[in-house]
Short mmCIF file of C-alpha atoms in Angstrom, two decimals:
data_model
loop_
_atom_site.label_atom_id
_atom_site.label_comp_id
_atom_site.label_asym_id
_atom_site.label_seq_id
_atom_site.Cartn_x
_atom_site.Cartn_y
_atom_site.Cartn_z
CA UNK S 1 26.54 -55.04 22.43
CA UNK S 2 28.21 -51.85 22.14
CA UNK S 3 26.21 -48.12 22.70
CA UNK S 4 29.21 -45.84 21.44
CA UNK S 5 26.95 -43.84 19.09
CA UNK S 6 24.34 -43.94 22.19
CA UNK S 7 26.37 -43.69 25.63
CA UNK S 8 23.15 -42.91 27.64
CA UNK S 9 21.35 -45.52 26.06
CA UNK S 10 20.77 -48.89 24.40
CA UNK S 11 23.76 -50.69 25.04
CA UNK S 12 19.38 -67.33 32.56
CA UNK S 13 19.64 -67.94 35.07
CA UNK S 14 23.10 -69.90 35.13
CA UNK S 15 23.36 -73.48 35.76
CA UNK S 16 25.21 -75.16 38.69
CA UNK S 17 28.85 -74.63 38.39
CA UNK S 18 30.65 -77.69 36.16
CA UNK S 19 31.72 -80.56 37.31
CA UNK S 20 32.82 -82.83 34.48
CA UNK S 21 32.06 -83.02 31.02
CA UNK S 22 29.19 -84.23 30.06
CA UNK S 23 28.83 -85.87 26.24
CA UNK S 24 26.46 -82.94 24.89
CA UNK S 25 29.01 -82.32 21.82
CA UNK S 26 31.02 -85.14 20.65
CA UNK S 27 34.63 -84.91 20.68
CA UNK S 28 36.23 -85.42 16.96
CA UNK S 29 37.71 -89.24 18.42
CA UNK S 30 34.24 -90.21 19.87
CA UNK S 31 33.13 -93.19 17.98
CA UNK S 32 30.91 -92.50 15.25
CA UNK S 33 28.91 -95.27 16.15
CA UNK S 34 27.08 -93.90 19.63
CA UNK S 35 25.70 -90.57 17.64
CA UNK S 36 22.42 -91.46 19.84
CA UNK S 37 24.42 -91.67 23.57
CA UNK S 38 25.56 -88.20 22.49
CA UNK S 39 22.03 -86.68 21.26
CA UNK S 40 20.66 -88.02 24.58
CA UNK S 41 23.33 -86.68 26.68
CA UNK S 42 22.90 -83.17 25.31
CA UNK S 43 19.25 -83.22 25.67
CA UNK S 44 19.72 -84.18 29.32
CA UNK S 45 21.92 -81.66 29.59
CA UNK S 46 20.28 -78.92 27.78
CA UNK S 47 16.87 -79.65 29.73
CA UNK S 48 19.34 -78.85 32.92
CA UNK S 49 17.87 -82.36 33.71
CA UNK S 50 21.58 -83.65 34.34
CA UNK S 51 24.17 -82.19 37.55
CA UNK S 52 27.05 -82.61 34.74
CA UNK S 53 27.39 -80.01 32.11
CA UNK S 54 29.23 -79.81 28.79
CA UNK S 55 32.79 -78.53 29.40
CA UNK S 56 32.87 -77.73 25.85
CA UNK S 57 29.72 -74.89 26.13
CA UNK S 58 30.65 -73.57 29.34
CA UNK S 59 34.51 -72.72 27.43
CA UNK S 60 32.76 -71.59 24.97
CA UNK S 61 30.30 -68.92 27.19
CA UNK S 62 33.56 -67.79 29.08
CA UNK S 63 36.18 -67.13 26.02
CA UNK S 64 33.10 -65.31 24.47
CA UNK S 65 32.11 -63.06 27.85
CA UNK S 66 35.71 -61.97 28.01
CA UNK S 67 35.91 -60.64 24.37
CA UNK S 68 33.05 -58.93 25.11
CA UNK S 69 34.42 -57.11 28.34
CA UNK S 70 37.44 -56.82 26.15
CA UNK S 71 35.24 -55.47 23.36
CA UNK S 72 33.91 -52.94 25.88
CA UNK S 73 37.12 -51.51 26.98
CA UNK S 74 38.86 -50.99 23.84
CA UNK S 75 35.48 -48.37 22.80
CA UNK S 76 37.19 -45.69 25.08
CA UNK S 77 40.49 -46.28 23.34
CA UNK S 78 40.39 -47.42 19.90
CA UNK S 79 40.27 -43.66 18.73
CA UNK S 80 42.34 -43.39 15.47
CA UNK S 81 43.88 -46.30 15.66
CA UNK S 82 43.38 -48.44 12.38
CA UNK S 83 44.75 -51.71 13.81
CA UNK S 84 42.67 -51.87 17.11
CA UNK S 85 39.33 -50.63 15.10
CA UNK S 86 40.06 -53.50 12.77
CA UNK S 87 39.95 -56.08 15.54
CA UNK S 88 37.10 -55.12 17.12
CA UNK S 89 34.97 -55.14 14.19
CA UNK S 90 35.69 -59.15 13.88
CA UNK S 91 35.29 -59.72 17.21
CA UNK S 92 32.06 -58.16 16.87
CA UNK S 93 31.58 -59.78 13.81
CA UNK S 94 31.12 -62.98 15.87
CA UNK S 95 31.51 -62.97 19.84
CA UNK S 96 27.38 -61.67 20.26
CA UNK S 97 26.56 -64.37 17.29
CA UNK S 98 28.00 -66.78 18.87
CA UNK S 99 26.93 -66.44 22.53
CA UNK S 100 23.26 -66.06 21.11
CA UNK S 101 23.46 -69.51 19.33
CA UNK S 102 24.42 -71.20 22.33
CA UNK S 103 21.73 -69.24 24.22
CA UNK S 104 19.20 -70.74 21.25
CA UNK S 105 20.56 -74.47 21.49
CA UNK S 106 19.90 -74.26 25.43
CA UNK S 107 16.13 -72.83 25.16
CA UNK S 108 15.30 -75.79 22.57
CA UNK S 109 13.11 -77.55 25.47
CA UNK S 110 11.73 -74.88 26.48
CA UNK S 111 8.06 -75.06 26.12
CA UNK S 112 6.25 -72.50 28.24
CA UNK S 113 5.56 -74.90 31.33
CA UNK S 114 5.18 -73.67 34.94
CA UNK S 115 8.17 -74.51 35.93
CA UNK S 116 10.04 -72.94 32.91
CA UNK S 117 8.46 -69.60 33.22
CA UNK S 118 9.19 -69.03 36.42
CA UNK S 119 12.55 -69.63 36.07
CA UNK S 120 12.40 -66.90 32.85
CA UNK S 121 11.16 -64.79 34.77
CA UNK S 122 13.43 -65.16 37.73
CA UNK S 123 16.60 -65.45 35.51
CA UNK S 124 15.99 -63.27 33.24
CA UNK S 125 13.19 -60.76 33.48
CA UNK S 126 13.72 -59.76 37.45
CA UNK S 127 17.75 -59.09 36.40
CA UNK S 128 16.39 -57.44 33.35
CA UNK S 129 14.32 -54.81 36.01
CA UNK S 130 17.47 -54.84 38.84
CA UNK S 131 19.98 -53.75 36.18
CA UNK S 132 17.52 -51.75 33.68
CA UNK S 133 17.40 -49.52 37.59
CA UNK S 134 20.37 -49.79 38.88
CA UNK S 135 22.76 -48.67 35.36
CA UNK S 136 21.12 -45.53 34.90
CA UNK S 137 21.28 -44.73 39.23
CA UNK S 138 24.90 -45.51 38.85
CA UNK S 139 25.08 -43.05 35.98
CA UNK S 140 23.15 -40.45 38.00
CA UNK S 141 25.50 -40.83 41.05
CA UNK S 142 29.41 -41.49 39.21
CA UNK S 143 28.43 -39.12 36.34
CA UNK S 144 26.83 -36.71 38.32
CA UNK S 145 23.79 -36.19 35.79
CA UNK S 146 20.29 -36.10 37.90
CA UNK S 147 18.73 -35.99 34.60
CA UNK S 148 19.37 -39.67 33.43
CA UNK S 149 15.83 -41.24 33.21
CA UNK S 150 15.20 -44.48 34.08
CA UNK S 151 12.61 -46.89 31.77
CA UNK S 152 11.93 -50.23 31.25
CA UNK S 153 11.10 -49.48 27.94
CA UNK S 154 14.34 -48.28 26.75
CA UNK S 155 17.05 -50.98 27.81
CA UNK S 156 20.60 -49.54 28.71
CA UNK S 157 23.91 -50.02 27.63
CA UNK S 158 23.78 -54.12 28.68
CA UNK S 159 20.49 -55.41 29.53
CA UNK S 160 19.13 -55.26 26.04
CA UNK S 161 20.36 -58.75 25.88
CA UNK S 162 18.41 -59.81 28.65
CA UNK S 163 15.53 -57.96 27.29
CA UNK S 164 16.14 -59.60 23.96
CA UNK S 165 16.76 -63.12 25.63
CA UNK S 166 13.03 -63.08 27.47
CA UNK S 167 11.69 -62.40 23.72
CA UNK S 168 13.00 -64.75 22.16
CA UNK S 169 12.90 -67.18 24.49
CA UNK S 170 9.02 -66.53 25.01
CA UNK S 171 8.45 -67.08 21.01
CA UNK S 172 10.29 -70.65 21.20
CA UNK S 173 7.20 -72.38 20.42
CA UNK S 174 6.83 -70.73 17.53
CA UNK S 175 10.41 -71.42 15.95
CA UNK S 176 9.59 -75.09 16.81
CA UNK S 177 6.31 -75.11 15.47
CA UNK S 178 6.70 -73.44 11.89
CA UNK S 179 8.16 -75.58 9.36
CA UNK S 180 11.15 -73.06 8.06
CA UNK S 181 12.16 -71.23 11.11
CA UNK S 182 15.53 -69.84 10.46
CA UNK S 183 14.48 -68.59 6.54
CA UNK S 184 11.12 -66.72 8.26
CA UNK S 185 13.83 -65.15 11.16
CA UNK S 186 15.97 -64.28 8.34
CA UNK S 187 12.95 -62.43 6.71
CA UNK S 188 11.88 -60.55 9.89
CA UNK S 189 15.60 -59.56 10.56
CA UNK S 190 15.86 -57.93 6.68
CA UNK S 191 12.63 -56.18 7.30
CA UNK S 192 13.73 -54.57 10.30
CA UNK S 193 16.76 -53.03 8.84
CA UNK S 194 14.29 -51.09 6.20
CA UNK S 195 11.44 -49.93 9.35
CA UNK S 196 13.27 -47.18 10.94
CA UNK S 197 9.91 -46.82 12.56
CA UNK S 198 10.33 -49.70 14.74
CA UNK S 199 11.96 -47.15 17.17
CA UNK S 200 13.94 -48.03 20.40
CA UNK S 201 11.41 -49.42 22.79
CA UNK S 202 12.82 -52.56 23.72
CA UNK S 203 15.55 -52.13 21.04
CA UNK S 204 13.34 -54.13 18.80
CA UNK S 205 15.92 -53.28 16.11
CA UNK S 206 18.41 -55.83 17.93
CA UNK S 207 15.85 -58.04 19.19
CA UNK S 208 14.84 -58.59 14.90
CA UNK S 209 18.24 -58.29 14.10
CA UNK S 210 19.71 -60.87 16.12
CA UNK S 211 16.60 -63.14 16.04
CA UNK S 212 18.23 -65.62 13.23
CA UNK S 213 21.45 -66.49 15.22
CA UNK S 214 19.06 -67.59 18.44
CA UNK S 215 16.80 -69.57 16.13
CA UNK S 216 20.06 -71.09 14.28
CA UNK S 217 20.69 -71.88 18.21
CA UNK S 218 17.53 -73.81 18.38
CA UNK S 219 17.50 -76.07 15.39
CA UNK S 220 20.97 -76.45 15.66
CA UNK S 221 22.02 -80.00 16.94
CA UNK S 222 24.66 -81.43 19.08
CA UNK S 223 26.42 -83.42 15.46
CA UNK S 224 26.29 -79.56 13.69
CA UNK S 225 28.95 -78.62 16.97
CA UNK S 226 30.97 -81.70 16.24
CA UNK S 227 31.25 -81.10 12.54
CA UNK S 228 33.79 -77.62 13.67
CA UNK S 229 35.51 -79.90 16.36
CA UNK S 230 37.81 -80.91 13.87
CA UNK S 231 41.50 -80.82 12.83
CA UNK S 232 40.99 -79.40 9.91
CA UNK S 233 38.97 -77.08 10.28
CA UNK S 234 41.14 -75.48 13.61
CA UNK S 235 43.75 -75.26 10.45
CA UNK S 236 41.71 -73.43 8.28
CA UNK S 237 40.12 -71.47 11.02
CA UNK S 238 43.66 -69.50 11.35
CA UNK S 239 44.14 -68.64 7.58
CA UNK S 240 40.43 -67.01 7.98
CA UNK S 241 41.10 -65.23 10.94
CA UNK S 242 43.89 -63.71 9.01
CA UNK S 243 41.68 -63.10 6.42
CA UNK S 244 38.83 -61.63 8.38
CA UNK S 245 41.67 -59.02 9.85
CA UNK S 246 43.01 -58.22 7.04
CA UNK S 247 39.63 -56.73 5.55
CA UNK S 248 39.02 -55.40 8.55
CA UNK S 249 41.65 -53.51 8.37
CA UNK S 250 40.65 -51.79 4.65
CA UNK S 251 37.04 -51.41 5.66
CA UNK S 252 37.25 -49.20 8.83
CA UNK S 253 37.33 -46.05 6.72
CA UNK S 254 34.75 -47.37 4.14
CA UNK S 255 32.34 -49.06 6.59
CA UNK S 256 30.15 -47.61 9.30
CA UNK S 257 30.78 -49.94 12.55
CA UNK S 258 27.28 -49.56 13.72
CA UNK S 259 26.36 -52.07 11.31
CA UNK S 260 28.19 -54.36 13.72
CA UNK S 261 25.78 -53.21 16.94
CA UNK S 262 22.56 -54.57 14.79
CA UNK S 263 20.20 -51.23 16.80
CA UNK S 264 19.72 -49.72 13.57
CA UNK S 265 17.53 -49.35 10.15
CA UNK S 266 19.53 -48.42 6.91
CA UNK S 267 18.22 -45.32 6.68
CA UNK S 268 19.01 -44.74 10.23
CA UNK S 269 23.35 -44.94 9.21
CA UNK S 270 22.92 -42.94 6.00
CA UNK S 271 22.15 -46.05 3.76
CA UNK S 272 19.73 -46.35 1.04
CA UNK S 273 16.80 -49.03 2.34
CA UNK S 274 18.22 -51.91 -0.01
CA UNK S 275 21.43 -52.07 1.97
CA UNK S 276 19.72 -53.40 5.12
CA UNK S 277 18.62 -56.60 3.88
CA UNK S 278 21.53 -57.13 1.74
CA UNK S 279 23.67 -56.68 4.74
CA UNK S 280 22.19 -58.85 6.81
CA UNK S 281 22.85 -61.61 4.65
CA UNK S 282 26.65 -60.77 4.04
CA UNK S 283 27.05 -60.12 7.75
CA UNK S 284 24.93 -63.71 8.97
CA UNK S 285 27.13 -65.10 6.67
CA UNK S 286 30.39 -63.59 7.60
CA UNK S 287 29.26 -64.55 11.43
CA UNK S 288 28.55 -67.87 10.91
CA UNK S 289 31.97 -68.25 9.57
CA UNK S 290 33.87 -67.19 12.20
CA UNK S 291 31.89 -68.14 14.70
CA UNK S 292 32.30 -71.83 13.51
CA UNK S 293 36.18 -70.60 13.67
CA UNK S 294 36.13 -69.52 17.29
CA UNK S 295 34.06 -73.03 18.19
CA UNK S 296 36.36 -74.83 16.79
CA UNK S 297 39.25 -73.64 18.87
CA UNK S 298 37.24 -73.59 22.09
CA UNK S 299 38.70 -76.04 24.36
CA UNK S 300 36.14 -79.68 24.75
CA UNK S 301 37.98 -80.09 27.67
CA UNK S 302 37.72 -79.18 31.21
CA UNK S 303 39.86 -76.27 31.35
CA UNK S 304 40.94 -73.93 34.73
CA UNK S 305 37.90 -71.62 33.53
CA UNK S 306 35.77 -74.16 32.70
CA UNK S 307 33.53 -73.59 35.83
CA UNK S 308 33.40 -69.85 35.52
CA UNK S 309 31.15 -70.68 32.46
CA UNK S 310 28.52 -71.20 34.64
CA UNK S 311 28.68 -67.74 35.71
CA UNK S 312 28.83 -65.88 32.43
CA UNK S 313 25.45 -63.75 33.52
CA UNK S 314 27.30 -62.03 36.72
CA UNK S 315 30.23 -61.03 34.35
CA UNK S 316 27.92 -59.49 31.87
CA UNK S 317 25.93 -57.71 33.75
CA UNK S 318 28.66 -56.50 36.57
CA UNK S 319 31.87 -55.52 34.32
CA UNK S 320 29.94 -52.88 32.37
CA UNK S 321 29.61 -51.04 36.43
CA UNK S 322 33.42 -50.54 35.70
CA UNK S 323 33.70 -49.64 32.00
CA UNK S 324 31.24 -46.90 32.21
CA UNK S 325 33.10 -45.80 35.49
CA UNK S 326 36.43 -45.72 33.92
CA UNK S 327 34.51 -43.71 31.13
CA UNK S 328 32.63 -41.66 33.30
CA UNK S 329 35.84 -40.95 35.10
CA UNK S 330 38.42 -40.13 32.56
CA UNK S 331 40.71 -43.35 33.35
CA UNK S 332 40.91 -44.28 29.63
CA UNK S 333 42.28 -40.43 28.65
CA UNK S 334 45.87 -41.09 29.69
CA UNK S 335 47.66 -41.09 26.93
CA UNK S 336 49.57 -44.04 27.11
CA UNK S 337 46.49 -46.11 27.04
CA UNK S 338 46.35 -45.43 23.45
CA UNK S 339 49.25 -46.39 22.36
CA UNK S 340 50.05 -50.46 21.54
CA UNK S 341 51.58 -51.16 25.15
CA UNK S 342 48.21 -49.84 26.85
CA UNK S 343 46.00 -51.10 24.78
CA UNK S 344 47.01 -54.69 25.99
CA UNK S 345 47.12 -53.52 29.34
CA UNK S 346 43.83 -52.16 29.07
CA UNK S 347 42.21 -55.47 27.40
CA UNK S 348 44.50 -57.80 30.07
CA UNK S 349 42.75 -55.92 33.13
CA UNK S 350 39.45 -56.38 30.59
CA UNK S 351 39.43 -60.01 30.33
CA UNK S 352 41.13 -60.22 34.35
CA UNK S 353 37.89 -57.97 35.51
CA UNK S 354 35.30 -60.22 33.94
CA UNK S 355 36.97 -63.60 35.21
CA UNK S 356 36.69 -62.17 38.35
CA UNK S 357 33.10 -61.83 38.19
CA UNK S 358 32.23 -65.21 37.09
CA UNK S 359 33.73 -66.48 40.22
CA UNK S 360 31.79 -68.14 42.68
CA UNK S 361 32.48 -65.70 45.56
CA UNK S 362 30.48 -63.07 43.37
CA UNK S 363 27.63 -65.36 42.44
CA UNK S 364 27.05 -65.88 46.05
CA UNK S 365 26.84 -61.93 47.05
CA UNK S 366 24.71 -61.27 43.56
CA UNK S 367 22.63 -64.10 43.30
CA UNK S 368 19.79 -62.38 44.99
CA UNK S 369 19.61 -60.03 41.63
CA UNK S 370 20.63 -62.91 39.64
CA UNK S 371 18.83 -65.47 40.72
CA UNK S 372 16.60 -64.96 43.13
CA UNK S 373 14.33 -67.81 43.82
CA UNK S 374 10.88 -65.78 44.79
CA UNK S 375 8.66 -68.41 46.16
CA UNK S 376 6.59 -65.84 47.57
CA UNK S 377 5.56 -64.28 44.14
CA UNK S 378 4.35 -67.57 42.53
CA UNK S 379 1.06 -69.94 43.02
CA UNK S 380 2.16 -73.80 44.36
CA UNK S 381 1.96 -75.78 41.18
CA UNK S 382 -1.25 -78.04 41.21
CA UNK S 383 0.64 -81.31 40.28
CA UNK S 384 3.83 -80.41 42.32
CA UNK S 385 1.11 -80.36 45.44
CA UNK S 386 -0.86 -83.31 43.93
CA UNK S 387 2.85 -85.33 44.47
CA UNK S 388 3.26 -83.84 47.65
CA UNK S 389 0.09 -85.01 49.29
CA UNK S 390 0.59 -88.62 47.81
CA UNK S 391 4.21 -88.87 49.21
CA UNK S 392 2.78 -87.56 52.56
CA UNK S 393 -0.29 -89.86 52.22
CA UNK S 394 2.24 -92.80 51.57
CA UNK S 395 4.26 -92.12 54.55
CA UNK S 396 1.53 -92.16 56.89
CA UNK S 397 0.18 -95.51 55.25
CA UNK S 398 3.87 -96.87 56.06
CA UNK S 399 3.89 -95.83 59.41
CA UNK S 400 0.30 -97.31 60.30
CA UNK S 401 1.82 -100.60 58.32
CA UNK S 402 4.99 -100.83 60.63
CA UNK S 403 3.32 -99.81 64.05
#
């Protein structure tokens, strides 16, 4: 999610806020013997048919937005620091995986309808325009540099996720239709690493790259969440972790981190053309592992954050406004920063920042970006109307009836 080899360039609508859980994953002590109450529970709630929603999903999109605003502000720090540089390559080895497979599981009804593409289009592709605009403005005015172009072709720093999200989202169908999805998304994803000529419109590269963890997401059902929600594997998990640092640690001065972004061909980070494919699979594999690590320590409860997961767009989109300031404006220079004491200052105001901005106070003054409902830019819906005049036409039948 990262642009630190590209600062000028390439870095759904949200649901109601939560109000209890909902029984879209099953908890490790739900009886085994209601697996159908649960499958219908997270359909309902995965259709955003049902006003409850899954305390354990929302957890999980709010513990995954803050690494990423934590991600964000260690890149100005990290520097020569072995220890930080080894953390943030496994928290990017998992927090984008894992926030695109939840993205995935909630697009599996989504079958090109109406009513579902306007609310793409309102969620996600208006946002997609607002943002593509207003990041590279911002840059123009806090950086002072009149020459920053702005293009919808070329997403920037954040909104390649949203661009990403519309894509993938739009070629649902398709995932559900073929008979071996995630091996075909696995193919496309190794081809792109060895087609430098792909190029950067629309950071295709990513949009390929990332394409198996969404379609994971959609074939991916609630019993696969409930297999991680165990004791055991929250054990194991740690003893992984500790694993997964520990080679991080050796490989950040034998591995290029820009693997880790997914924007790029092989040949494109100095690799020979074999290395792409091969490291996609090493790398989906490495993600799936610890991203079945961090599920199983996300809270199924309703936790004090719970609610915030709701508004896991507005943090995205907003917090990157103040990382790019603080980069534009030297705050991350100070040399205390970069020593162990500011660096957890620096990811405590991080993760502080972003909560902040999932808040409902924020939703409220952004939601015209966000979500803006745009009524006026869309045709009445034949059989909407067709229900309309019948309920009207009822009425008035009453009415004669009771006079």
């Amino acid at each position: 999610m990262n642009n630190s080899l590209r600062p000028h360039g390439h870095n759904r609508a949200p649901l109601p806020p939560a109000e209890s859980s909902a029984d879209g994953v099953p908890s490790p002590r739900s009886p085994q013997n209601q697996p159908n109450q649960q499958a219908q529970a997270d359909n309902r709630s995965a259709s955003g048919g049902a006003k409850q929603r899954d305390a354990f999903f929302d957890n999980a999109k709010y513990l995954a937005i803050v690494l990423v605003a934590i991600g964000h502000s260690w890149e100005p720090i990290k520097g020569d620091s072995r220890i930080l540089e080894a953390v943030y390559t496994v928290v990017y080895t998992f927090h984008m995986p894992a926030f695109i497979i939840i993205s995935g599981f909630f697009s599996r009804s989504f079958d090109a309808t109406p009513s579902r593409l306007k609310r793409l289009i309102t969620g996600v592709a208006v946002p997609y325009i607002v943002f593509e605009t207003a990041y590279p403005l911002f840059k123009r005015w806090i950086a002072e540099d009149p020459s920053q172009e702005i293009s919808l072709l070329d997403p920037w720093y954040l909104t390649w996720f949203l661009c990403a999200l519309f894509i993938w989202r739009m070629t649902t169908p398709i995932w559900k239709m073929v008979r071996w999805p995630l091996p075909l998304a696995l193919g496309l994803a190794m081809a792109a690493t060895v087609t430098p000529e792909i190029g950067d419109d629309l950071d295709l590269q990513r949009v390929l790259q990332f394409l198996p963890y969404f379609v994971l997401g959609l074939v991916m059902k609630p019993e696969h969440f409930h297999m991680v929600r165990t004791r055991t594997v929250r054990i194991l998990a740690v003893p992984v972790f500790a694993v997964a640092l520990g080679f991080g640690w050796w490989a950040v001065p034998r591995m290029n981190t820009a693997w880790f972004y997914h924007r790029d061909a092989a040949q494109e980070l100095g690799a020979p053309w074999w290395a792409g494919p091969v490291m996609v699979l090493a790398m989906f594999g490495c993600s799936l592992l610890l991203t079945a690590c961090f599920f199983a320590w996300v809270p199924r409860r309703h936790m004090w954050f719970t609610a915030l997961g709701a508004g896991t767009l507005y943090g995205y989109l907003l917090h990157g406004f103040f990382v790019k300031a603080g980069d534009y404006q030297g705050w991350f220079d100070h040399g205390w920063l970069h020593r162990p004491l500011g660096e957890i200052f620096v990811s405590v105001v991080a993760a502080v920042g972003v909560t902040l901005l999932c808040t409902s106070p924020v939703q409220r003054v952004f939601r015209f970006a966000m979500e803006p409902k745009m009524e006026w830019a869309f045709k009445r819906d034949a059989a909407a109307l067709a229900r309309e005049r019948e309920k009207r036409e009822g009425a008035g039948a009453r009415e004669k009836v009771s006079a």
